[in-house]
Coordinates of C-alpha atoms and ligand atoms in Angstrom, one line a residue:
M1 CA 13.6 11.6 1.3
T2 CA 12.5 13.6 -1.8
T3 CA 10.4 12.0 -4.6
Q4 CA 13.4 12.7 -6.8
E5 CA 15.6 10.5 -4.6
L6 CA 12.9 7.9 -4.7
T7 CA 12.8 7.9 -8.5
T8 CA 16.6 7.7 -8.6
Q9 CA 16.4 4.5 -6.5
I10 CA 13.7 3.1 -8.7
K11 CA 15.8 3.5 -11.8
K12 CA 19.0 2.2 -10.1
K13 CA 17.3 -0.9 -8.8
N14 CA 14.9 -1.4 -11.7
S15 CA 12.2 -1.9 -9.1
F16 CA 9.2 0.0 -7.7
L17 CA 8.4 -2.8 -5.3
C18 CA 7.3 -2.1 -1.7
I19 CA 7.3 -5.0 0.7
G20 CA 4.7 -5.0 3.4
L21 CA 5.9 -6.1 6.8
D22 CA 2.6 -7.3 8.1
V23 CA 3.9 -9.7 10.8
D24 CA 1.4 -12.2 12.2
L25 CA 2.9 -14.5 14.9
N26 CA 0.6 -17.2 13.7
K27 CA 2.1 -17.2 10.3
I28 CA 5.9 -16.9 10.9
P29 CA 8.1 -19.9 11.1
K30 CA 7.8 -21.7 14.4
H31 CA 11.5 -21.7 15.2
L32 CA 11.5 -17.8 15.5
L33 CA 9.0 -17.9 18.3
D34 CA 11.8 -19.0 20.7
S35 CA 13.8 -15.8 20.1
K36 CA 13.5 -12.7 22.4
D37 CA 11.8 -10.6 19.7
P38 CA 10.3 -12.8 17.0
I39 CA 8.7 -9.9 15.1
F40 CA 12.0 -8.1 14.7
E41 CA 14.0 -11.2 13.9
F42 CA 11.4 -12.0 11.2
N43 CA 11.6 -8.5 9.7
K44 CA 15.4 -8.4 9.9
A45 CA 15.7 -11.7 8.0
I46 CA 13.2 -10.5 5.3
I47 CA 15.0 -7.1 5.0
D48 CA 18.4 -8.7 4.8
A49 CA 17.2 -11.0 2.0
T50 CA 15.2 -8.5 -0.1
H51 CA 16.6 -5.0 0.3
H52 CA 18.3 -5.1 -3.0
L53 CA 15.1 -5.9 -4.8
C54 CA 12.7 -3.3 -3.4
V55 CA 12.7 0.5 -2.9
A56 CA 10.2 0.6 0.0
Y57 CA 9.0 -1.2 3.1
K58 CA 5.6 -0.7 4.6
P59 CA 4.9 -2.1 8.0
N60 CA 1.2 -1.9 8.7
T61 CA 1.0 -0.6 12.3
A62 CA -2.0 -2.8 13.1
F63 CA 0.3 -5.9 13.1
Y64 CA 2.5 -4.3 15.8
E65 CA -0.2 -2.6 17.9
A66 CA -1.9 -5.9 18.2
Y67 CA 1.0 -7.2 20.3
G68 CA 1.0 -4.2 22.7
I69 CA 4.3 -2.7 24.0
K70 CA 6.3 -5.5 22.5
G71 CA 4.8 -5.0 19.1
W72 CA 5.5 -1.2 19.2
Q73 CA 9.1 -1.9 20.3
A74 CA 9.6 -4.3 17.4
L75 CA 8.2 -1.6 15.0
E76 CA 10.7 0.9 16.5
K77 CA 13.6 -1.6 16.1
T78 CA 12.5 -2.3 12.5
I79 CA 12.5 1.3 11.4
Q80 CA 15.8 2.0 13.2
Y81 CA 17.3 -1.0 11.5
L82 CA 16.1 0.2 8.1
N83 CA 17.2 3.8 8.6
Y84 CA 20.6 2.8 9.9
N85 CA 21.4 0.1 7.3
H86 CA 19.4 1.2 4.3
P87 CA 18.8 4.9 4.5
E88 CA 18.1 5.0 0.7
I89 CA 15.0 2.9 1.2
F90 CA 11.6 4.7 1.4
T91 CA 9.7 3.8 4.6
I92 CA 5.9 3.9 5.0
A93 CA 4.1 3.7 8.3
D94 CA 0.7 2.3 7.2
A95 CA -1.3 3.7 10.1
K96 CA -4.3 5.3 8.2
R97 CA -4.5 8.2 10.7
G98 CA -6.3 11.6 10.5
D99 CA -8.1 13.6 13.2
I100 CA -8.7 17.2 14.2
G101 CA -5.7 19.4 13.6
N102 CA -3.9 19.3 16.9
T103 CA -4.4 15.5 17.2
S104 CA -3.1 15.0 13.6
T105 CA 0.0 17.0 14.5
M106 CA 0.7 14.5 17.3
Y107 CA 0.2 11.6 14.9
A108 CA 2.6 13.2 12.5
K109 CA 5.2 13.8 15.2
A110 CA 4.9 10.1 16.3
F111 CA 5.6 8.8 12.8
F112 CA 7.8 11.5 11.3
E113 CA 9.8 12.6 14.3
D114 CA 9.8 9.9 16.9
L115 CA 9.9 6.9 14.6
A116 CA 11.5 8.7 11.6
F117 CA 9.4 7.2 8.8
D118 CA 9.5 8.9 5.4
S119 CA 5.7 8.7 5.0
V120 CA 2.4 7.8 6.7
T121 CA -0.9 6.7 5.3
V122 CA -3.8 9.0 6.1
A123 CA -7.6 8.8 5.7
P124 CA -9.2 11.9 4.0
Y125 CA -12.6 11.7 5.6
M126 CA -12.1 14.5 8.1
G127 CA -10.8 16.9 5.4
K128 CA -8.2 19.6 4.9
D129 CA -7.4 20.5 8.5
S130 CA -6.9 16.8 9.4
V131 CA -4.4 16.3 6.6
E132 CA -2.4 19.5 6.5
P133 CA -0.6 18.9 9.8
F134 CA 1.0 15.9 8.1
L135 CA 1.8 17.9 5.0
A136 CA 3.6 20.5 7.1
F137 CA 6.6 18.2 7.5
K138 CA 9.4 18.9 5.0
N139 CA 10.6 16.0 2.9
K140 CA 8.0 13.7 4.5
H141 CA 5.1 12.3 2.5
T142 CA 1.4 11.9 3.3
I143 CA -0.2 9.0 1.5
M144 CA -3.9 9.6 1.4
L145 CA -6.5 6.9 0.7
A146 CA -8.2 7.6 -2.7
L147 CA -9.6 4.4 -4.1
T148 CA -8.9 1.4 -1.9
S149 CA -8.4 -2.2 -2.9
N150 CA -11.2 -3.8 -0.9
K151 CA -14.8 -4.4 -1.9
G152 CA -16.1 -1.8 0.5
A153 CA -14.4 0.9 -1.7
F154 CA -17.7 0.9 -3.6
D155 CA -19.7 1.8 -0.5
F156 CA -18.6 5.4 -0.4
Q157 CA -15.6 6.1 -2.6
T158 CA -17.4 5.8 -5.9
L159 CA -20.6 7.6 -4.9
S160 CA -21.4 10.7 -6.9
V161 CA -20.8 14.0 -5.2
N162 CA -21.3 17.3 -7.3
N163 CA -21.5 15.0 -10.4
N164 CA -18.1 13.6 -9.5
E165 CA -17.1 10.4 -7.9
L166 CA -16.1 10.9 -4.3
Y167 CA -12.5 9.5 -4.8
K168 CA -12.0 11.9 -7.7
Q169 CA -13.2 14.8 -5.6
V170 CA -10.7 13.8 -2.9
L171 CA -7.9 13.9 -5.5
E172 CA -9.0 17.2 -7.0
T173 CA -9.7 19.0 -3.7
S174 CA -6.5 17.9 -2.0
K175 CA -4.4 19.4 -4.8
S176 CA -5.2 22.8 -3.5
W177 CA -4.0 22.1 0.1
E178 CA -0.9 23.7 1.5
N179 CA 2.2 21.7 0.7
S180 CA 0.2 19.3 -1.5
E181 CA 3.5 18.5 -3.3
N182 CA 4.0 16.1 -0.3
L183 CA 0.9 14.1 -1.2
M184 CA 0.9 10.6 -2.5
Y185 CA -2.3 8.5 -2.9
V186 CA -3.4 4.9 -2.3
V187 CA -5.1 3.2 -5.2
G188 CA -5.7 -0.5 -5.1
A189 CA -4.2 -2.8 -7.7
T190 CA -7.6 -4.5 -7.9
K191 CA -9.0 -1.3 -9.4
A192 CA -6.7 -1.2 -12.5
E193 CA -9.4 0.0 -14.8
Y194 CA -9.6 3.3 -12.8
F195 CA -5.9 4.3 -13.2
A196 CA -6.3 6.1 -16.5
E197 CA -8.9 8.5 -15.0
I198 CA -6.9 8.9 -11.9
R199 CA -3.8 9.9 -13.9
K200 CA -5.8 12.7 -15.6
I201 CA -6.3 14.3 -12.2
V202 CA -2.9 13.5 -10.6
P203 CA -0.5 13.0 -13.5
N204 CA 2.7 13.1 -11.4
N205 CA 2.0 12.1 -7.8
F206 CA 3.3 8.8 -6.6
L207 CA 0.6 6.2 -6.1
L208 CA 0.9 3.5 -3.5
V209 CA -0.7 0.4 -5.0
P210 CA -1.5 -2.5 -2.6
G211 CA -3.4 -5.5 -3.7
V212 CA -1.1 -7.6 -6.0
G213 CA -0.4 -11.1 -4.8
A214 CA -2.9 -12.2 -2.1
Q215 CA -5.7 -9.8 -3.3
G216 CA -5.3 -10.8 -6.9
G217 CA -4.5 -7.4 -8.5
N218 CA -2.7 -7.3 -11.9
L219 CA 0.7 -5.7 -12.1
Q220 CA 0.8 -5.3 -15.9
E221 CA -2.6 -3.6 -16.0
V222 CA -1.7 -1.2 -13.2
C223 CA 1.5 -0.2 -14.9
K224 CA -0.2 0.2 -18.3
Y225 CA -2.6 2.8 -17.1
G226 CA -0.9 4.1 -13.9
M227 CA 2.7 4.7 -14.7
S228 CA 3.8 8.3 -14.9
E229 CA 6.9 10.0 -16.4
N230 CA 8.8 9.6 -13.2
V231 CA 7.4 6.0 -12.8
G232 CA 5.1 7.3 -10.0
L233 CA 4.2 3.8 -8.6
L234 CA 5.0 1.9 -5.5
I235 CA 3.5 -1.6 -5.8
N236 CA 3.1 -3.3 -2.5
S237 CA 3.1 -7.0 -1.7
S238 CA 2.8 -8.1 1.9
R239 CA 1.5 -11.7 2.5
G240 CA 2.4 -13.0 -1.0
T241 CA 6.0 -12.2 -0.4
I242 CA 6.8 -12.4 3.3
Y243 CA 4.9 -15.7 3.8
A244 CA 6.1 -17.4 0.6
S245 CA 7.4 -20.2 2.9
K246 CA 6.5 -21.2 6.5
N247 CA 9.8 -23.0 7.0
K248 CA 13.4 -22.1 7.8
D249 CA 13.9 -21.0 4.2
F250 CA 11.3 -18.2 4.6
A251 CA 13.7 -15.4 3.9
Q252 CA 15.1 -17.0 0.7
A253 CA 11.5 -17.8 -0.4
A254 CA 10.5 -14.1 0.2
A255 CA 13.5 -13.1 -1.9
L256 CA 12.5 -15.4 -4.7
D257 CA 9.0 -13.9 -4.7
A258 CA 10.4 -10.4 -4.6
L259 CA 12.8 -11.3 -7.5
E260 CA 9.9 -12.5 -9.6
L261 CA 8.1 -9.2 -9.1
Q262 CA 11.3 -7.1 -9.6
E263 CA 12.0 -8.9 -12.9
Q264 CA 8.5 -8.1 -14.1
M265 CA 9.1 -4.5 -13.1
K266 CA 12.5 -4.4 -14.8
A267 CA 10.9 -5.6 -18.1
I268 CA 8.2 -3.0 -17.8
L269 CA 10.7 -0.2 -17.1
N270 CA 12.9 -1.2 -20.0
K271 CA 10.1 -1.4 -22.5
Ligands
OMP1 P1 -1.4 -8.1 1.1 O1 -2.8 -8.2 0.6 O2 -1.1 -9.1 2.1 O3 -0.4 -7.8 0.0 O4 -1.4 -6.7 2.0 C1 -1.9 -5.5 1.6 C2 -1.5 -4.4 2.6 O5 -1.8 -3.1 2.0 C3 -2.1 -4.5 4.0 O6 -1.2 -3.9 4.9 C4 -3.3 -3.6 3.8 O7 -3.7 -3.0 5.0 C5 -2.8 -2.5 2.9 N1 -3.8 -1.9 2.0 C6 -4.7 -2.6 1.3 O8 -4.6 -3.8 1.2 N2 -5.7 -2.0 0.5 C7 -5.8 -0.6 0.5 O9 -6.6 -0.1 -0.2 C8 -4.9 0.2 1.2 C9 -3.8 -0.5 1.9 C10 -2.8 0.4 2.4 O10 -3.0 1.6 2.7 O11 -1.6 0.0 2.3

């Protein structure tokens, strides 16, 4: 999917919501545990109830890998269900990969070719040759960590390097990498006050913004400083949306939470 197609979807749906499919068997409604594939059944119900309100889904692979082969099969079924039924929806494998070049190529093949995700999250720590193998894939997107939503972001990401904060250096340096037009960046919603500075360096790239809902980030603030001409934001909500209810009405409750976020987004887009 191209970023142009993503922006078209955003305008059509009046939404830049990404729903995080972080499935924890301890948190899903008990009645689903009797089914053959509870993770997939949960995802399918959430997708069926919310697909008209969001433009992206982001399964975090940790929540699948934790359940071994069954978890990985549920991830595969989920992405196949999405690509077959909702090919216009942007898909993010939140895997935070990155390694020496030949290994990164295999990670990229796993997520872009085998599982057919539109994008994957990548850590920048190992530098250019660890990220460029992901960027080599046409019409696929590499979402690199810039300034993350957690407290530990201040351990390294804001340290001064060459009189520049490290996360800013990451943004600046990565702009010169081959196929850098395929880059998006992760910036936490809990760091709203940093968005204006970030937009000076990357005015047009899409930013994946996790941290609203359960982590307390503020949607209005993020949009005020982070929105670009082509919108340029994907705001993620995982726990706050998918676990809105623990009961049989979980999918309707997720849809209500998503609707609330989408209505806020619509108001912002139409301002
Ligand atoms: P909730 O806090 O439940 O909405 O989930 C946030 C999701 O975004 C989880 O899958 C996190 O792993 C992920 N995430 C962050 O919370 N903070 C970041 O800085 C980066 C990510 C991410 O890359 O998506």
